[in-house]
Short mmCIF file of C-alpha atoms in Angstrom, two decimals:
data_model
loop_
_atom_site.label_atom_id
_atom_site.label_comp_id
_atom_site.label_asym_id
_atom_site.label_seq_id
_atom_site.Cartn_x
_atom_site.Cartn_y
_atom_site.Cartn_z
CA UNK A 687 -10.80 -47.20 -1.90
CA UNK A 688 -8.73 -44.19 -2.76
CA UNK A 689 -6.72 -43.78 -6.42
CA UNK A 690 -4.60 -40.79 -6.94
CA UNK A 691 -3.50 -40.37 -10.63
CA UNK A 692 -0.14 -39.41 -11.65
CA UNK A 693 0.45 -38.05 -14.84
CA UNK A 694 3.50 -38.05 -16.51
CA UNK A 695 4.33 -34.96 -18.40
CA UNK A 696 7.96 -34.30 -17.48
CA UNK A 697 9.48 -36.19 -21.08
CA UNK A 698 11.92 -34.39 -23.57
CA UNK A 699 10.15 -35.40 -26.64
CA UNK A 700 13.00 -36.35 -28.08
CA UNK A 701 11.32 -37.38 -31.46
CA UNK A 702 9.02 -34.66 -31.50
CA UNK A 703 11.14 -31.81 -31.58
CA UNK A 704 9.11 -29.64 -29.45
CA UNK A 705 6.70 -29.51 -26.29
CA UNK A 706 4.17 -32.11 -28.04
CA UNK A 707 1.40 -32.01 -24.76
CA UNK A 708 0.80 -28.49 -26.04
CA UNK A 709 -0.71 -29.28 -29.13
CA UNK A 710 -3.96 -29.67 -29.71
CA UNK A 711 -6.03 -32.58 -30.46
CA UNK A 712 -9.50 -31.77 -31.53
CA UNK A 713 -8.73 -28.17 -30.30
CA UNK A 714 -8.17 -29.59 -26.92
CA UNK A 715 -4.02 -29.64 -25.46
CA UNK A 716 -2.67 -32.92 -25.26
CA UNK A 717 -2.25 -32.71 -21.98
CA UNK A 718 -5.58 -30.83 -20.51
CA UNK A 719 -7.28 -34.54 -22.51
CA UNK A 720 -5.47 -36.42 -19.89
CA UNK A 721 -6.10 -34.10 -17.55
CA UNK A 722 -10.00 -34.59 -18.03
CA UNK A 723 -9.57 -38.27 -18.17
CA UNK A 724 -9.37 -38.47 -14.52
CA UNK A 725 -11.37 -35.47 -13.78
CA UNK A 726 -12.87 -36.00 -9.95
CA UNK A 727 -9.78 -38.18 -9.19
CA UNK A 728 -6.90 -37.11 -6.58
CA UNK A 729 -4.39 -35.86 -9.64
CA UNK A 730 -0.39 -34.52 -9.59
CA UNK A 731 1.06 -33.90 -13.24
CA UNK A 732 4.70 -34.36 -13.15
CA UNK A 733 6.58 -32.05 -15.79
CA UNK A 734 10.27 -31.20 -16.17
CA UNK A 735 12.18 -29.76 -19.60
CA UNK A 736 8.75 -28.26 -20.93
CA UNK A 737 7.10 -26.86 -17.25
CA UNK A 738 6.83 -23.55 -18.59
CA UNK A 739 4.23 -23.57 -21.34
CA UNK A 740 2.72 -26.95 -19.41
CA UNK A 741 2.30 -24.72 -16.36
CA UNK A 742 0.24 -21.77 -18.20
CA UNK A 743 -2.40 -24.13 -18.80
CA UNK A 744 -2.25 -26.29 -15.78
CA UNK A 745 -2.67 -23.29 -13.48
CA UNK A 746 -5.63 -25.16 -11.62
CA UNK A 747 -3.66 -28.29 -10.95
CA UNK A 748 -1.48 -29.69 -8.69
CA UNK A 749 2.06 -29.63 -10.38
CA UNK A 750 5.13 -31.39 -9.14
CA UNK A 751 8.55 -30.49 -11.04
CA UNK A 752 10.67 -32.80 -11.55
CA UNK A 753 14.35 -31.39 -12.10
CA UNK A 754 15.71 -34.89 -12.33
CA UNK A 755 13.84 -35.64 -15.92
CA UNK A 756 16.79 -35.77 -17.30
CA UNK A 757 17.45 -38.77 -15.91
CA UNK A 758 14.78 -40.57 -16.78
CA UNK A 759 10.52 -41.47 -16.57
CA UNK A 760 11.57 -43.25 -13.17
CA UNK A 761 12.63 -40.01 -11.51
CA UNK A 762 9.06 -38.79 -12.12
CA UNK A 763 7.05 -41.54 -11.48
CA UNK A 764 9.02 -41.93 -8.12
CA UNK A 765 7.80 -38.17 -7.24
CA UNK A 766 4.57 -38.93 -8.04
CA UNK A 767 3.89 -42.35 -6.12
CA UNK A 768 5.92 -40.33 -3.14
CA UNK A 769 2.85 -37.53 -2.98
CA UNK A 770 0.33 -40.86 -2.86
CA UNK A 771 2.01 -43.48 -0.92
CA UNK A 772 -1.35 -43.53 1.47
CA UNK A 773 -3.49 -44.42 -1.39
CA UNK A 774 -4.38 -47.90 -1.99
CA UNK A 775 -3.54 -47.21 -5.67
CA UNK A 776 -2.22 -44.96 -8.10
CA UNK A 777 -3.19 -44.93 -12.09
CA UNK A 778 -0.03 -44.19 -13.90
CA UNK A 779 -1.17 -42.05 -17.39
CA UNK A 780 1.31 -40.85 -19.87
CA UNK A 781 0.42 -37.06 -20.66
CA UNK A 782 1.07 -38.05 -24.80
CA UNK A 783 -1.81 -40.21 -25.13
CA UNK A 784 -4.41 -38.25 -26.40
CA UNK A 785 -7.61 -40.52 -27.14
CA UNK A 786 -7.56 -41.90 -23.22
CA UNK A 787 -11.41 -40.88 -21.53
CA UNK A 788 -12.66 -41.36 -18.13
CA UNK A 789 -14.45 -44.55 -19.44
CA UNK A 790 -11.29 -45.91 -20.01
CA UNK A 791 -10.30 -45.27 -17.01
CA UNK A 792 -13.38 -46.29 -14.89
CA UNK A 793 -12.82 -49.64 -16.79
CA UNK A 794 -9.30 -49.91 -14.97
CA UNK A 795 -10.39 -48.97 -11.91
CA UNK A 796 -13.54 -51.48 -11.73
CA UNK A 797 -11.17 -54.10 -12.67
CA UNK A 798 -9.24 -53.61 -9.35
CA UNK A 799 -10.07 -56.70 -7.74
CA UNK A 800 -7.75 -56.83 -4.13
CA UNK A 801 -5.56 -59.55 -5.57
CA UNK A 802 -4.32 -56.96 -8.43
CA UNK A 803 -0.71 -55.61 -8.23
CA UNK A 804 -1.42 -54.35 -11.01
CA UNK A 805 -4.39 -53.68 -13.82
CA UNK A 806 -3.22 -53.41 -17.20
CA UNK A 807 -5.19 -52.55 -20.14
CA UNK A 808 -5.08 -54.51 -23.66
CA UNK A 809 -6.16 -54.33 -26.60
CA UNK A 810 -6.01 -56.80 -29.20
CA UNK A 811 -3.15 -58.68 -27.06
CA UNK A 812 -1.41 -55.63 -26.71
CA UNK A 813 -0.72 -54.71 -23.62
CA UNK A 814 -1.61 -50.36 -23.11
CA UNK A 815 -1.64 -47.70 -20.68
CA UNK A 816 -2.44 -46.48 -18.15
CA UNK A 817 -1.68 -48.82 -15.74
CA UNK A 818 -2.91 -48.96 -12.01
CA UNK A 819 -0.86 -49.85 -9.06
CA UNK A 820 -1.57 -51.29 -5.81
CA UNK A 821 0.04 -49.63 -2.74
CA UNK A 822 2.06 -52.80 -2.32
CA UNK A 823 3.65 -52.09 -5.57
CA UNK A 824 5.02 -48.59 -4.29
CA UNK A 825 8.12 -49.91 -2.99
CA UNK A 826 9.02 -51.61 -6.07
CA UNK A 827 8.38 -48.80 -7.87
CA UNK A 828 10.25 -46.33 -5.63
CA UNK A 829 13.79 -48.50 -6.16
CA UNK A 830 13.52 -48.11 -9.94
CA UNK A 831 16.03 -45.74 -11.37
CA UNK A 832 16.65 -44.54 -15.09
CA UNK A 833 14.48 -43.93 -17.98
CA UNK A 834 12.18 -47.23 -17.38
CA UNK A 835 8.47 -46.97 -16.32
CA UNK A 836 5.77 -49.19 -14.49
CA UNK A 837 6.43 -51.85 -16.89
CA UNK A 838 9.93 -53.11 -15.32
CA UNK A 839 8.23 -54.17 -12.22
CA UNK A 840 5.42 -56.44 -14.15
CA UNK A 841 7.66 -59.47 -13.63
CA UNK A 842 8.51 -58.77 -10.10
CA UNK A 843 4.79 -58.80 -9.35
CA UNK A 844 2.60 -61.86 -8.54
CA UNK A 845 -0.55 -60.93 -10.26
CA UNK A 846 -1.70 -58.99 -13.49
CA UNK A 847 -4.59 -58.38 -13.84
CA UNK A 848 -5.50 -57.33 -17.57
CA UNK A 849 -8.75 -55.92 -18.98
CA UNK A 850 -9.63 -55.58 -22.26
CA UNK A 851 -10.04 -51.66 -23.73
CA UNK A 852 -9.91 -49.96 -27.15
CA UNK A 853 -7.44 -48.56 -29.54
CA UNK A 854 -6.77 -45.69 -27.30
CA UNK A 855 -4.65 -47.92 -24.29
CA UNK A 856 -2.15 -48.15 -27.51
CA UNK A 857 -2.39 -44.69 -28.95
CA UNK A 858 0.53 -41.54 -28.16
CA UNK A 859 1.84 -38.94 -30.18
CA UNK A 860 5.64 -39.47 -30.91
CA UNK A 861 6.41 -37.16 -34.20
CA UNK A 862 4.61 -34.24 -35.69
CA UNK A 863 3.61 -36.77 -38.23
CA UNK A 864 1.47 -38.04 -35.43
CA UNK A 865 -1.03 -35.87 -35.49
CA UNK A 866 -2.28 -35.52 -38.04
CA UNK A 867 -2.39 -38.77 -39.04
CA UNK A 868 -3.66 -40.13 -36.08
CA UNK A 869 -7.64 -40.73 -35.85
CA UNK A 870 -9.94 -40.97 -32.43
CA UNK A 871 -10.75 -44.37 -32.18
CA UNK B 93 16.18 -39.65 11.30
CA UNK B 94 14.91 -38.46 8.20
CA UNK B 95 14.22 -34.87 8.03
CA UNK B 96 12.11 -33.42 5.34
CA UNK B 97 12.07 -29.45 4.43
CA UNK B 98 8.95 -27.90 3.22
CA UNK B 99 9.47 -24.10 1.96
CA UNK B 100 6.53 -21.99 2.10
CA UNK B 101 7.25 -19.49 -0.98
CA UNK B 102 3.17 -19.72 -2.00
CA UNK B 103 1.94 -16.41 -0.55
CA UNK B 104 0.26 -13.81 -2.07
CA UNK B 105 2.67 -10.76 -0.98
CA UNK B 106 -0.45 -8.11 -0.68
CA UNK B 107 2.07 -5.96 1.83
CA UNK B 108 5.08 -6.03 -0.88
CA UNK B 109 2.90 -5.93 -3.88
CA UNK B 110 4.96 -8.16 -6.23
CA UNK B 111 7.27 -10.99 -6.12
CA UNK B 112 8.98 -10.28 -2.97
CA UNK B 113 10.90 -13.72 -3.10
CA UNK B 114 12.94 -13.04 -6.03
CA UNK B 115 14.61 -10.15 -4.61
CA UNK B 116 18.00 -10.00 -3.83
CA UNK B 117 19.37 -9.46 0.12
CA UNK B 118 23.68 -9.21 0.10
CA UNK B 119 23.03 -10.34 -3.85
CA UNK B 120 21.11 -13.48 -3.42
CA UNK B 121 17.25 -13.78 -4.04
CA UNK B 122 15.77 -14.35 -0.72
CA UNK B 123 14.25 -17.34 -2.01
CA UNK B 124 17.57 -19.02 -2.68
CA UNK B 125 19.42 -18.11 0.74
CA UNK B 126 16.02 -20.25 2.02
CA UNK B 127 16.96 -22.88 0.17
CA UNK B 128 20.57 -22.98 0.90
CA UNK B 129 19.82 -23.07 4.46
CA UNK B 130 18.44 -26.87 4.41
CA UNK B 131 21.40 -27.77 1.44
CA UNK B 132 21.35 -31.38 1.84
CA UNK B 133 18.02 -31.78 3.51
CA UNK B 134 15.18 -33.35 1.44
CA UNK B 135 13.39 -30.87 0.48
CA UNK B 136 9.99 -29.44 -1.66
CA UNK B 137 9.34 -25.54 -2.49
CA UNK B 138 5.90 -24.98 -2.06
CA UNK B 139 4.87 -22.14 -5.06
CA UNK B 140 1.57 -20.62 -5.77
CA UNK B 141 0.84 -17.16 -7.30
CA UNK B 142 4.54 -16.24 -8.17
CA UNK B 143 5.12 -19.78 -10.01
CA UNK B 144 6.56 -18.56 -12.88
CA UNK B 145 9.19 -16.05 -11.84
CA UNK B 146 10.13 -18.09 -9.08
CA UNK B 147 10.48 -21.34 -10.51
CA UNK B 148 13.02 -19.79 -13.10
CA UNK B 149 15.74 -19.53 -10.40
CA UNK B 150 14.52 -23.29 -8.82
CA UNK B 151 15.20 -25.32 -11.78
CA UNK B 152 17.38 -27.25 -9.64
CA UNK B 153 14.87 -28.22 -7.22
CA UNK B 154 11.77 -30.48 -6.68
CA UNK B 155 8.78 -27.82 -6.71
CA UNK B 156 5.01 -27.78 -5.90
CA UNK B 157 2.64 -25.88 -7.54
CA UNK B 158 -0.35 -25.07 -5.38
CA UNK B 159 -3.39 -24.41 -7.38
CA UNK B 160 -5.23 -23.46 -4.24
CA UNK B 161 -2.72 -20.52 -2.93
CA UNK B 162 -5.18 -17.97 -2.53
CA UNK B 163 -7.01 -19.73 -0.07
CA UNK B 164 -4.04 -19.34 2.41
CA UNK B 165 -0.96 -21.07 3.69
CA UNK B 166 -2.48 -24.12 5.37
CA UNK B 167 -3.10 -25.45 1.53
CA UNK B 168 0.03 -25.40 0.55
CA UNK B 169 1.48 -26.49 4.37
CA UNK B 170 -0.76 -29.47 3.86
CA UNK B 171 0.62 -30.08 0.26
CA UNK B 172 4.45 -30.21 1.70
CA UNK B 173 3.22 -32.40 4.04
CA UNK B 174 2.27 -34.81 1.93
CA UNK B 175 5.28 -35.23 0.22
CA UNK B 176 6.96 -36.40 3.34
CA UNK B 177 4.46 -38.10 5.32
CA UNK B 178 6.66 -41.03 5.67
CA UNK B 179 9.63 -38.93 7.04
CA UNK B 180 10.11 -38.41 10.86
CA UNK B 181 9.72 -35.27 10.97
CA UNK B 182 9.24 -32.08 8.54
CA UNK B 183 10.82 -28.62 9.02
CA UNK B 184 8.74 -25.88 7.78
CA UNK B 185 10.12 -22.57 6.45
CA UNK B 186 8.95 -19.47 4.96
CA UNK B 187 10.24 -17.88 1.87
CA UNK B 188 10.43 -14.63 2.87
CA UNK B 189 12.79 -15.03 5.99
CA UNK B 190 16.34 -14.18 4.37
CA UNK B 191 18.61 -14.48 7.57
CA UNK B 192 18.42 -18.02 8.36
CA UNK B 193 20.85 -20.36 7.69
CA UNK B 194 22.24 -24.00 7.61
CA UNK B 195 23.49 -23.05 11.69
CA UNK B 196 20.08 -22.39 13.13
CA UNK B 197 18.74 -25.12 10.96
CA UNK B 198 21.07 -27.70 12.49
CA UNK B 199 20.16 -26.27 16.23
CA UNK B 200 16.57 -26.92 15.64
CA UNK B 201 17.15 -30.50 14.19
CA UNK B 202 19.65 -31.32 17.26
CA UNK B 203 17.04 -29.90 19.96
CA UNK B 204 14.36 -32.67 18.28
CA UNK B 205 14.02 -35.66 20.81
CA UNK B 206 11.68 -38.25 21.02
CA UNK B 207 9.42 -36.90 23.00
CA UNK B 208 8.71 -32.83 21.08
CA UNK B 209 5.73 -33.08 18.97
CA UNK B 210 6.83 -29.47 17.59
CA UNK B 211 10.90 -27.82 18.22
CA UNK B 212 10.16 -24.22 18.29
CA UNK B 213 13.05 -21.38 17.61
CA UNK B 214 12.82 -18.49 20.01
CA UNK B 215 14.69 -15.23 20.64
CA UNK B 216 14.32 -13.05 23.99
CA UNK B 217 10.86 -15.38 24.45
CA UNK B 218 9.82 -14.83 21.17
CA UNK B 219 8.31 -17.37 19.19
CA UNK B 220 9.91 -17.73 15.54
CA UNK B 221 10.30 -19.41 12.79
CA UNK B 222 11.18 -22.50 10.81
CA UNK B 223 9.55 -24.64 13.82
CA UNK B 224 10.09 -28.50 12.98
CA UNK B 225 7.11 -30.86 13.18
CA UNK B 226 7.03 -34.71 14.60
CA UNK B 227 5.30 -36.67 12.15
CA UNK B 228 2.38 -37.48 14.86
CA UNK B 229 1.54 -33.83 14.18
CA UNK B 230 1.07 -34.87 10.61
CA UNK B 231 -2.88 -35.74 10.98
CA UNK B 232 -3.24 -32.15 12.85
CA UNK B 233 -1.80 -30.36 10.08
CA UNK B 234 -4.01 -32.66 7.32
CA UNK B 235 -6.69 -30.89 9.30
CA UNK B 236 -5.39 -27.02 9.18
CA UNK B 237 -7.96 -24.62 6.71
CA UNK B 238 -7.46 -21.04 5.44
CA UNK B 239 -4.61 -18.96 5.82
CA UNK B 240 -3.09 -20.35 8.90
CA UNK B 241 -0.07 -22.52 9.51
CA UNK B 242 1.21 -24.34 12.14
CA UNK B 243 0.89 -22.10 15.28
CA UNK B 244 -2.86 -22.87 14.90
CA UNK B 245 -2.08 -26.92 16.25
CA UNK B 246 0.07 -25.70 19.13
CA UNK B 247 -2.30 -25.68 21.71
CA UNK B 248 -3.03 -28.96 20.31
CA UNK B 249 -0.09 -30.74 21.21
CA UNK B 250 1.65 -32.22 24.02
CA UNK B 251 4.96 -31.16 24.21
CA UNK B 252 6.48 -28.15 22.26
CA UNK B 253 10.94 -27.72 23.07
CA UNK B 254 11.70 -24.49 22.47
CA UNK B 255 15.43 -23.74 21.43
CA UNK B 256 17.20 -20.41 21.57
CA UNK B 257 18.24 -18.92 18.46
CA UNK B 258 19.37 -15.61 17.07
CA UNK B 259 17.54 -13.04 15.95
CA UNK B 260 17.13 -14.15 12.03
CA UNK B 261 14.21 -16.72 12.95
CA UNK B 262 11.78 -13.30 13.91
CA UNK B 263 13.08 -11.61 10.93
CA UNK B 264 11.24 -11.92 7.56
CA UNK B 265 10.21 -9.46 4.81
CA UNK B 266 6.86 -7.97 4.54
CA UNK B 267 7.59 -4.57 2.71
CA UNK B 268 9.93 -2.88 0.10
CA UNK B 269 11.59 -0.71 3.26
CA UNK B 270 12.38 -4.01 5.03
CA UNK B 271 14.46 -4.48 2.20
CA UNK B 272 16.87 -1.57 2.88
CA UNK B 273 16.33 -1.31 6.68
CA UNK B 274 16.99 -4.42 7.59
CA UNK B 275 20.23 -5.48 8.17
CA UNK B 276 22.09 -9.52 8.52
CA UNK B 277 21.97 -9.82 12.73
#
């Protein structure tokens, strides 16, 4: 069973003020935490305003920019799903959360039972990401448009499948403010 | 018939000895005359070593970083590839080739039928370039390594339609004198 990861890292950090994935959490970029996260796994990173100081330290990854993320997280997920639509799924991560590991993500993936269209973490009730896709779900995905993710084709779907995870499924940066007040889980 | 454009602009230049694709031919980067040759074609610029000067004039466009560029232009063929592996076919054209335009674009696309695996430009019964590839080629070019493109599946295929062009599909740009001795055919 093949999963390709797309993460998202084309946002304009609106709140933030500045190119948030940069910044380091436990001396470690945002983004190159992801990035490890699904280390071993078939990866693009989608990035759009901030691709030129993502790019300096993505230099051994596959990088698709988006010039559409304007527009919206659609526009990038739709590049990324495009670059796996032969995989039988694709784990959707959002390049601001910082405290995501691989466990957290093998924990997704083992709960990918073939009657999933989708696995979605929790925690507490809550439901986190990333999410994980089935193929089927591509098409749904690929007719989204605007600044709406994954989560506007949960109730087109016939089955979620949910699996219980930490803190960290709930956990992104946002503000400055973030950081420093945020603590690993 | 959906046609996809893949635009090779990944290489490493060792003959030119620095970004050869942001130079300017009758005031345009050569890069950007590529590009306006398949206006209104899907298409995906394939970048490796140059990323960062190049992508500065492609902010309008969908681009693909290539982490593996220096181990040659299947890598990054493959990667284009991939992005349209549901099309019918994919056009494939090199960055460095400043002459062609929309016009011997459209000839190659019209001299597709059914039954060409690959539509190859010629001039005077020379082999050129952008050649367009049937989408049963796909799996030949998944299988490409090194620094080879896709003259290496030719004798691999069953039917190749050639199509008569001018003399821009031989002409590219390997050194800094081909940039004042050659001359718009």
């Amino acid at each position: 069973m093949r999963i390709g990861a797309v993460i998202l890292a084309a946002g304009e950090a609106n709140r933030f003020g500045s190119n948030k994935l940069i910044k380091e959490v436990y001396g470690v970029p945002i983004i190159r935490r992801v990035v490890s996260a699904v280390e071993g796994i078939d990866k693009v990173i989608v990035v759009g305003k901030y691709y030129q100081e993502l790019m300096r330290i993505l230099e051994d990854q596959v990088v698709l920019y988006n010039p559409y993320w304007s527009k919206g997280m659609s526009t990038s997920l739709k590049l990324g799903i495009r670059f796996f639509q032969d995989y039988d799924g694709v784990i959707v991560l959002l390049g601001d959360m910082p405290f995501i590991t691989r466990d957290t993500v093998n924990r997704i993936i083992q709960s990918f039972t073939v009657d999933c269209d989708i696995v979605v973490p929790t925690h507490k009730g809550v439901r986190g990401n990333p999410v994980l896709l089935h193929k089927r779900t591509f098409p749904l995905i690929m007719n989204l448009e605007g600044d709406i993710g994954a989560r506007a084709i949960m109730d087109k779907v016939k089955k979620i499948c949910y699996v219980e995870s930490g803190e960290e499924v709930l956990i992104d940066v946002d503000t400055p403010s973030d950081l420093t007040s945020k603590k690993h889980p």
